[in-house]
Amino acid sequence: MKHELTNVIEHDNFQGEYRILRLAAPVTGPQVKPGQFLGLQVPNLGERILRRPFSIYQADASGVAVLYKAVGRGTEAMANIQVGDTVNIIGPLGNGYPEPDASKTPVLVAGGYGNAALYILAQRMKKKGIAFFGGRSAIDILLVKEFEELGWDVRPTTDDGSLGTQGLVTDAFDPWAKKQDFQSLEVFCCGPNPMLKAIGDRAIAHDFTAWLSIDRHMACGVGACLTCVIKRKTDTPKDWEWSRCCKDGPIYESREVLWDE
Ligand SMILES: Cc1cc2nc3c(=O)[nH]c(=O)nc-3n(C[C@H](O)[C@H](O)[C@H](O)COP(=O)(O)OP(=O)(O)OC[C@H]3O[C@@H](n4cnc5c(N)ncnc54)[C@H](O)[C@@H]3O)c2cc1C
Ligand code: FES
């Protein structure tokens, strides 16, 4: 993990409410593993100095890109970032996804920025599989064409039926998964926590592996403040321990996560 002062080379509308921010980051870019994220200091944010976490959508020797949506003060202030500005980042942060098991069928399940978070994984995996993407409406489902161009079979679901199956992502995943040998699946999931839990519950019930990227509020991003802790199951008499999503995660196997009811 390194601090880097990066130069903004692209900042534009991407799709729907999402914008793309591309940074020249020759130190960070080459180190990125799939599923890792950046701690980005939003310029000119006055008293709100905490970094915001963003999954790394693209990375190469020259830099990184993120796709983001404005949901509050920090992300709204990002709209003022101009091409040529300097942006301070730390990264790559977090553990990232493990090396895929070549003997299994890879399955991606994502929604919202989760599609962007899985893109590098999808790009670097030798074996392409099936991708279930969920969203409210067609405009909310990012990168369908890009995943298809990589060779993934993309199955969208939308709440309003404007693209793919109408319903939740599990309404497309469940009937497909029932026709497979469950234990041959390896699922990589990034999206809202209810989606992660739904996939995690199925992984435990049907005994397949599911890697979940847990979304928690983060303050420091480097394991120092404990803002982002979750309960991780252990074999100890207490059964669980606190785990820092920013440093020990954000990727956990479904059996490790003790969800707060
Ligand atoms: C590992 C990780 C990767 C992420 N990657 C991306 C990404 O690639 N693109 C993207 O658009 N967003 C991503 N996020 C979410 C993003 O970090 C938050 O939207 C951002 O920090 C909000 O900052 P803000 O100051 O605009 O909002 P705040 O003013 O802090 O909050 C505004 C609203 O958003 C909610 N909120 C804030 N942070 C989160 C969060 N982590 N999860 C759920 N709700 C939250 C608050 O409860 C509040 O309702 C990621 C989060 C994590 C933990
Ligand atoms: S955000 Fe500070 S410990 Fe995770």
Tab-separated table of C-alpha atoms and ligand atoms in Angstrom:
chain	number	residue	atom	x	y	z
A	1	MET	CA	0.000	0.000	0.000
A	2	LYS	CA	1.349	3.395	-1.033
A	3	HIS	CA	0.272	7.036	-1.005
A	4	GLU	CA	0.258	8.450	-4.479
A	5	LEU	CA	-0.457	11.919	-5.814
A	6	THR	CA	-2.252	11.179	-9.058
A	7	ASN	CA	-3.187	13.276	-12.038
A	8	VAL	CA	-6.808	13.191	-13.270
A	9	ILE	CA	-6.865	12.165	-16.928
A	10	GLU	CA	-10.605	11.500	-17.378
A	11	HIS	CA	-13.690	12.489	-15.421
A	12	ASP	CA	-16.969	12.044	-17.208
A	13	ASN	CA	-20.508	10.727	-17.079
A	14	PHE	CA	-20.410	6.974	-17.630
A	15	GLN	CA	-23.920	5.509	-17.439
A	16	GLY	CA	-27.026	6.483	-15.478
A	17	GLU	CA	-25.917	8.005	-12.196
A	18	TYR	CA	-22.362	6.662	-12.506
A	19	ARG	CA	-19.292	8.699	-13.438
A	20	ILE	CA	-15.851	7.471	-14.388
A	21	LEU	CA	-12.714	8.895	-12.787
A	22	ARG	CA	-9.433	7.840	-14.371
A	23	LEU	CA	-6.155	8.657	-12.645
A	24	ALA	CA	-2.559	8.486	-13.850
A	25	ALA	CA	-1.158	6.330	-11.033
A	26	PRO	CA	1.972	4.487	-12.203
A	27	VAL	CA	2.852	3.330	-8.674
A	28	THR	CA	-0.595	1.967	-7.721
A	29	GLY	CA	-1.830	0.676	-11.099
A	30	PRO	CA	0.594	-2.228	-11.582
A	31	GLN	CA	0.072	-3.541	-8.032
A	32	VAL	CA	-3.711	-3.972	-8.202
A	33	LYS	CA	-5.251	-7.384	-7.513
A	34	PRO	CA	-8.904	-8.071	-8.433
A	35	GLY	CA	-11.294	-6.933	-5.696
A	36	GLN	CA	-8.991	-4.338	-4.134
A	37	PHE	CA	-9.955	-0.719	-3.586
A	38	LEU	CA	-8.547	2.792	-3.220
A	39	GLY	CA	-8.803	5.256	-0.345
A	40	LEU	CA	-9.447	8.496	-2.189
A	41	GLN	CA	-9.139	11.907	-0.579
A	42	VAL	CA	-11.841	14.098	-2.077
A	43	PRO	CA	-10.214	17.460	-2.900
A	44	ASN	CA	-11.611	20.665	-1.345
A	45	LEU	CA	-13.854	18.857	1.126
A	46	GLY	CA	-13.078	21.210	4.002
A	47	GLU	CA	-13.575	19.570	7.373
A	48	ARG	CA	-14.597	16.212	5.844
A	49	ILE	CA	-11.111	14.839	5.431
A	50	LEU	CA	-11.749	11.112	5.628
A	51	ARG	CA	-10.852	9.155	2.537
A	52	ARG	CA	-13.670	7.402	0.684
A	53	PRO	CA	-13.278	3.768	-0.465
A	54	PHE	CA	-13.758	2.944	-4.168
A	55	SER	CA	-13.299	-0.389	-5.888
A	56	ILE	CA	-10.774	-0.363	-8.679
A	57	TYR	CA	-12.592	-0.859	-11.984
A	58	GLN	CA	-9.572	-0.821	-14.291
A	59	ALA	CA	-5.843	-0.938	-13.617
A	60	ASP	CA	-2.726	-1.102	-15.752
A	61	ALA	CA	0.857	0.133	-15.709
A	62	SER	CA	-0.243	3.732	-16.221
A	63	GLY	CA	-3.031	4.037	-13.677
A	64	VAL	CA	-6.443	3.189	-12.327
A	65	ALA	CA	-10.105	4.025	-12.936
A	66	VAL	CA	-13.142	3.946	-10.653
A	67	LEU	CA	-16.872	4.139	-11.388
A	68	TYR	CA	-18.786	6.001	-8.714
A	69	LYS	CA	-22.232	7.319	-7.870
A	70	ALA	CA	-22.926	10.429	-5.768
A	71	VAL	CA	-24.726	9.452	-2.544
A	72	GLY	CA	-23.543	12.069	-0.031
A	73	ARG	CA	-21.237	14.990	0.712
A	74	GLY	CA	-18.006	13.286	-0.355
A	75	THR	CA	-19.154	11.759	-3.606
A	76	GLU	CA	-21.160	14.887	-4.510
A	77	ALA	CA	-18.026	17.029	-4.031
A	78	MET	CA	-16.196	14.717	-6.447
A	79	ALA	CA	-18.238	16.276	-9.262
A	80	ASN	CA	-15.920	19.309	-9.003
A	81	ILE	CA	-12.802	17.312	-9.845
A	82	GLN	CA	-11.360	18.513	-13.162
A	83	VAL	CA	-9.063	16.827	-15.662
A	84	GLY	CA	-5.536	17.927	-14.705
A	85	ASP	CA	-6.306	18.140	-10.942
A	86	THR	CA	-4.213	16.266	-8.416
A	87	VAL	CA	-5.957	13.593	-6.348
A	88	ASN	CA	-4.353	11.928	-3.346
A	89	ILE	CA	-4.979	8.173	-3.102
A	90	ILE	CA	-3.779	5.262	-0.996
A	91	GLY	CA	-3.869	1.808	-2.411
A	92	PRO	CA	-4.328	-0.796	-3.465
A	93	LEU	CA	-6.164	-1.637	-0.210
A	94	GLY	CA	-7.772	-4.844	1.037
A	95	ASN	CA	-7.095	-8.512	0.404
A	96	GLY	CA	-8.693	-8.934	-3.033
A	97	TYR	CA	-10.259	-12.109	-4.420
A	98	PRO	CA	-8.248	-15.336	-4.163
A	99	GLU	CA	-6.906	-17.073	-7.258
A	100	PRO	CA	-9.923	-18.789	-8.906
A	101	ASP	CA	-10.106	-22.585	-8.665
A	102	ALA	CA	-9.508	-23.759	-12.239
A	103	SER	CA	-11.547	-26.937	-11.692
A	104	LYS	CA	-14.745	-24.989	-10.934
A	105	THR	CA	-17.279	-23.020	-13.005
A	106	PRO	CA	-16.789	-19.315	-12.238
A	107	VAL	CA	-19.963	-17.383	-11.477
A	108	LEU	CA	-20.155	-13.632	-10.917
A	109	VAL	CA	-23.045	-12.077	-9.002
A	110	ALA	CA	-23.152	-8.292	-8.768
A	111	GLY	CA	-25.195	-5.136	-8.536
A	112	GLY	CA	-24.414	-1.406	-8.552
A	113	TYR	CA	-20.713	-0.623	-8.325
A	114	GLY	CA	-20.169	-4.373	-7.772
A	115	ASN	CA	-20.128	-4.862	-11.550
A	116	ALA	CA	-17.151	-2.497	-11.786
A	117	ALA	CA	-15.484	-4.163	-8.790
A	118	LEU	CA	-15.583	-7.561	-10.564
A	119	TYR	CA	-14.331	-6.324	-13.925
A	120	ILE	CA	-10.591	-6.857	-13.364
A	121	LEU	CA	-11.305	-10.330	-11.990
A	122	ALA	CA	-13.445	-11.123	-15.057
A	123	GLN	CA	-10.710	-9.802	-17.341
A	124	ARG	CA	-7.874	-11.765	-15.742
A	125	MET	CA	-9.703	-15.095	-15.277
A	126	LYS	CA	-8.628	-17.589	-17.937
A	127	LYS	CA	-11.910	-19.510	-17.720
A	128	LYS	CA	-15.001	-17.373	-18.379
A	129	GLY	CA	-18.364	-18.366	-16.924
A	130	ILE	CA	-21.703	-16.782	-16.209
A	131	ALA	CA	-22.495	-13.373	-14.717
A	132	PHE	CA	-25.744	-12.480	-12.916
A	133	PHE	CA	-26.163	-8.708	-12.665
A	134	GLY	CA	-29.038	-7.063	-10.809
A	135	GLY	CA	-30.351	-3.490	-10.749
A	136	ARG	CA	-33.480	-1.390	-10.478
A	137	SER	CA	-33.642	-0.647	-14.195
A	138	ALA	CA	-31.628	-1.254	-17.400
A	139	ILE	CA	-29.722	2.015	-16.930
A	140	ASP	CA	-28.452	0.854	-13.520
A	141	ILE	CA	-26.750	-2.282	-14.866
A	142	LEU	CA	-23.181	-1.392	-15.682
A	143	LEU	CA	-20.779	-2.950	-18.185
A	144	VAL	CA	-23.012	-5.647	-19.756
A	145	LYS	CA	-21.364	-5.219	-23.182
A	146	GLU	CA	-17.859	-5.095	-21.668
A	147	PHE	CA	-18.330	-8.389	-19.798
A	148	GLU	CA	-19.842	-10.006	-22.908
A	149	GLU	CA	-16.853	-8.863	-24.958
A	150	LEU	CA	-14.605	-10.643	-22.458
A	151	GLY	CA	-16.560	-13.854	-23.142
A	152	TRP	CA	-18.901	-13.922	-20.124
A	153	ASP	CA	-22.522	-15.079	-20.440
A	154	VAL	CA	-24.329	-12.122	-18.832
A	155	ARG	CA	-27.820	-12.655	-17.335
A	156	PRO	CA	-29.273	-9.320	-16.172
A	157	THR	CA	-32.228	-8.932	-13.818
A	158	THR	CA	-34.099	-5.694	-13.196
A	159	ASP	CA	-36.781	-4.724	-10.681
A	160	ASP	CA	-38.912	-3.198	-13.459
A	161	GLY	CA	-38.232	-5.831	-16.137
A	162	SER	CA	-36.606	-3.278	-18.495
A	163	LEU	CA	-33.656	-5.649	-19.036
A	164	GLY	CA	-33.440	-9.426	-18.630
A	165	THR	CA	-35.483	-11.292	-16.033
A	166	GLN	CA	-37.819	-9.193	-13.872
A	167	GLY	CA	-37.007	-9.517	-10.180
A	168	LEU	CA	-33.976	-9.916	-7.969
A	169	VAL	CA	-30.662	-11.355	-9.047
A	170	THR	CA	-31.520	-14.546	-7.147
A	171	ASP	CA	-34.624	-14.996	-9.383
A	172	ALA	CA	-32.218	-15.676	-12.271
A	173	PHE	CA	-29.475	-17.369	-10.232
A	174	ASP	CA	-31.685	-19.949	-8.456
A	175	PRO	CA	-33.277	-21.711	-11.469
A	176	TRP	CA	-29.902	-21.792	-13.251
A	177	ALA	CA	-27.997	-23.073	-10.205
A	178	LYS	CA	-30.535	-25.865	-9.569
A	179	LYS	CA	-29.565	-27.391	-12.924
A	180	GLN	CA	-25.835	-27.429	-11.998
A	181	ASP	CA	-23.754	-29.610	-9.745
A	182	PHE	CA	-23.647	-27.059	-6.906
A	183	GLN	CA	-20.214	-28.142	-5.711
A	184	SER	CA	-18.716	-27.358	-9.111
A	185	LEU	CA	-19.519	-23.642	-8.677
A	186	GLU	CA	-17.238	-20.896	-7.401
A	187	VAL	CA	-19.121	-17.641	-6.925
A	188	PHE	CA	-17.592	-14.161	-6.719
A	189	CYS	CA	-20.066	-11.622	-5.416
A	190	CYS	CA	-20.023	-7.840	-4.953
A	191	GLY	CA	-23.062	-5.676	-4.363
A	192	PRO	CA	-25.450	-4.555	-1.648
A	193	ASN	CA	-25.153	-6.537	1.588
A	194	PRO	CA	-28.630	-8.188	1.267
A	195	MET	CA	-27.474	-9.614	-2.095
A	196	LEU	CA	-24.264	-10.898	-0.475
A	197	LYS	CA	-26.204	-12.517	2.341
A	198	ALA	CA	-28.685	-14.150	-0.058
A	199	ILE	CA	-25.825	-15.703	-2.065
A	200	GLY	CA	-23.906	-16.598	1.107
A	201	ASP	CA	-26.964	-18.413	2.541
A	202	ARG	CA	-27.292	-20.443	-0.675
A	203	ALA	CA	-23.569	-21.287	-0.641
A	204	ILE	CA	-23.846	-22.693	2.868
A	205	ALA	CA	-27.113	-24.538	2.167
A	206	HIS	CA	-25.855	-26.145	-1.074
A	207	ASP	CA	-22.178	-26.451	-0.182
A	208	PHE	CA	-20.502	-24.322	-2.835
A	209	THR	CA	-17.787	-21.673	-2.426
A	210	ALA	CA	-18.859	-18.021	-2.508
A	211	TRP	CA	-16.480	-15.101	-2.062
A	212	LEU	CA	-18.307	-12.024	-0.814
A	213	SER	CA	-17.001	-8.440	-0.942
A	214	ILE	CA	-18.479	-6.892	2.190
A	215	ASP	CA	-19.542	-3.244	2.028
A	216	ARG	CA	-18.976	-1.383	5.299
A	217	HIS	CA	-18.533	2.264	6.128
A	218	MET	CA	-14.805	2.931	6.330
A	219	ALA	CA	-12.884	5.749	7.963
A	220	CYS	CA	-9.142	5.014	7.796
A	221	GLY	CA	-9.124	2.164	5.235
A	222	VAL	CA	-5.914	0.712	6.682
A	223	GLY	CA	-6.962	-1.219	9.788
A	224	ALA	CA	-6.387	1.472	12.419
A	225	CYS	CA	-9.822	2.802	13.469
A	226	LEU	CA	-12.125	-0.291	13.687
A	227	THR	CA	-15.036	1.551	11.964
A	228	CYS	CA	-15.446	-1.279	9.487
A	229	VAL	CA	-15.413	-4.389	11.708
A	230	ILE	CA	-17.614	-7.432	11.134
A	231	LYS	CA	-17.888	-10.667	13.108
A	232	ARG	CA	-15.837	-13.447	11.525
A	233	LYS	CA	-16.533	-17.025	12.577
A	234	THR	CA	-13.627	-18.887	14.159
A	235	ASP	CA	-12.969	-22.354	15.581
A	236	THR	CA	-12.256	-20.857	19.020
A	237	PRO	CA	-14.564	-21.439	22.046
A	238	LYS	CA	-15.994	-17.925	21.528
A	239	ASP	CA	-16.918	-18.884	17.903
A	240	TRP	CA	-16.143	-15.493	16.407
A	241	GLU	CA	-13.681	-12.570	16.347
A	242	TRP	CA	-13.799	-8.996	15.093
A	243	SER	CA	-12.370	-8.612	11.604
A	244	ARG	CA	-11.488	-5.372	9.844
A	245	CYS	CA	-13.135	-5.285	6.420
A	246	CYS	CA	-10.654	-2.752	5.087
A	247	LYS	CA	-7.539	-4.779	5.913
A	248	ASP	CA	-8.542	-8.423	6.573
A	249	GLY	CA	-11.300	-8.111	3.899
A	250	PRO	CA	-13.295	-6.879	2.122
A	251	ILE	CA	-13.419	-10.372	0.576
A	252	TYR	CA	-14.621	-13.188	2.846
A	253	GLU	CA	-15.788	-16.709	2.080
A	254	SER	CA	-19.500	-17.060	2.921
A	255	ARG	CA	-18.844	-19.437	5.857
A	256	GLU	CA	-16.633	-16.854	7.587
A	257	VAL	CA	-19.293	-14.151	7.865
A	258	LEU	CA	-21.495	-13.900	10.944
A	259	TRP	CA	-24.301	-11.584	9.796
A	260	ASP	CA	-25.930	-9.314	12.354
A	261	GLU	CA	-29.615	-10.134	12.284
B	1	LIG	C1	-14.716	-1.569	-0.279
B	1	LIG	C2	-15.684	-0.540	-0.834
B	1	LIG	C3	-15.663	-0.273	-2.187
B	1	LIG	C4	-16.543	0.687	-2.709
B	1	LIG	N1	-16.503	0.919	-4.048
B	1	LIG	C5	-17.345	1.833	-4.581
B	1	LIG	C6	-17.322	2.098	-5.987
B	1	LIG	O1	-16.538	1.499	-6.736
B	1	LIG	N2	-18.200	3.005	-6.474
B	1	LIG	C7	-19.093	3.666	-5.660
B	1	LIG	O2	-19.883	4.484	-6.147
B	1	LIG	N3	-19.122	3.450	-4.321
B	1	LIG	C8	-18.269	2.562	-3.774
B	1	LIG	N4	-18.306	2.336	-2.417
B	1	LIG	C9	-19.227	3.134	-1.581
B	1	LIG	C10	-18.625	4.517	-1.374
B	1	LIG	O3	-17.416	4.396	-0.639
B	1	LIG	C11	-19.598	5.398	-0.589
B	1	LIG	O4	-20.713	5.640	-1.421
B	1	LIG	C12	-18.959	6.726	-0.218
B	1	LIG	O5	-17.959	6.510	0.740
B	1	LIG	C13	-20.002	7.653	0.341
B	1	LIG	O6	-19.350	8.854	0.727
B	1	LIG	P1	-20.160	10.228	0.841
B	1	LIG	O7	-19.334	11.172	1.609
B	1	LIG	O8	-20.625	10.659	-0.501
B	1	LIG	O9	-21.445	9.788	1.604
B	1	LIG	P2	-21.752	9.978	3.145
B	1	LIG	O10	-22.183	11.404	3.342
B	1	LIG	O11	-20.651	9.429	3.972
B	1	LIG	O12	-22.997	9.021	3.212
B	1	LIG	C14	-24.144	9.249	2.361
B	1	LIG	C15	-25.055	8.048	2.420
B	1	LIG	O13	-24.373	6.874	1.922
B	1	LIG	C16	-24.327	5.887	2.917
B	1	LIG	N5	-23.019	5.223	2.802
B	1	LIG	C17	-21.789	5.746	2.981
B	1	LIG	N6	-20.826	4.820	2.802
B	1	LIG	C18	-21.473	3.671	2.505
B	1	LIG	C19	-21.072	2.345	2.232
B	1	LIG	N7	-19.814	1.952	2.237
B	1	LIG	N8	-22.042	1.427	1.983
B	1	LIG	C20	-23.325	1.752	2.011
B	1	LIG	N9	-23.776	2.991	2.259
B	1	LIG	C21	-22.865	3.931	2.503
B	1	LIG	C22	-24.518	6.604	4.222
B	1	LIG	O14	-25.109	5.784	5.212
B	1	LIG	C23	-25.467	7.697	3.820
B	1	LIG	O15	-26.798	7.235	3.770
B	1	LIG	C24	-17.455	1.387	-1.865
B	1	LIG	C25	-17.461	1.097	-0.489
B	1	LIG	C26	-16.601	0.143	0.015
B	1	LIG	C27	-16.620	-0.157	1.488
B	2	FES	S1	-11.747	1.602	8.174
B	2	FES	FE1	-10.424	1.893	9.873
B	2	FES	S2	-10.078	-0.145	10.544
B	2	FES	FE2	-11.207	-0.393	8.722
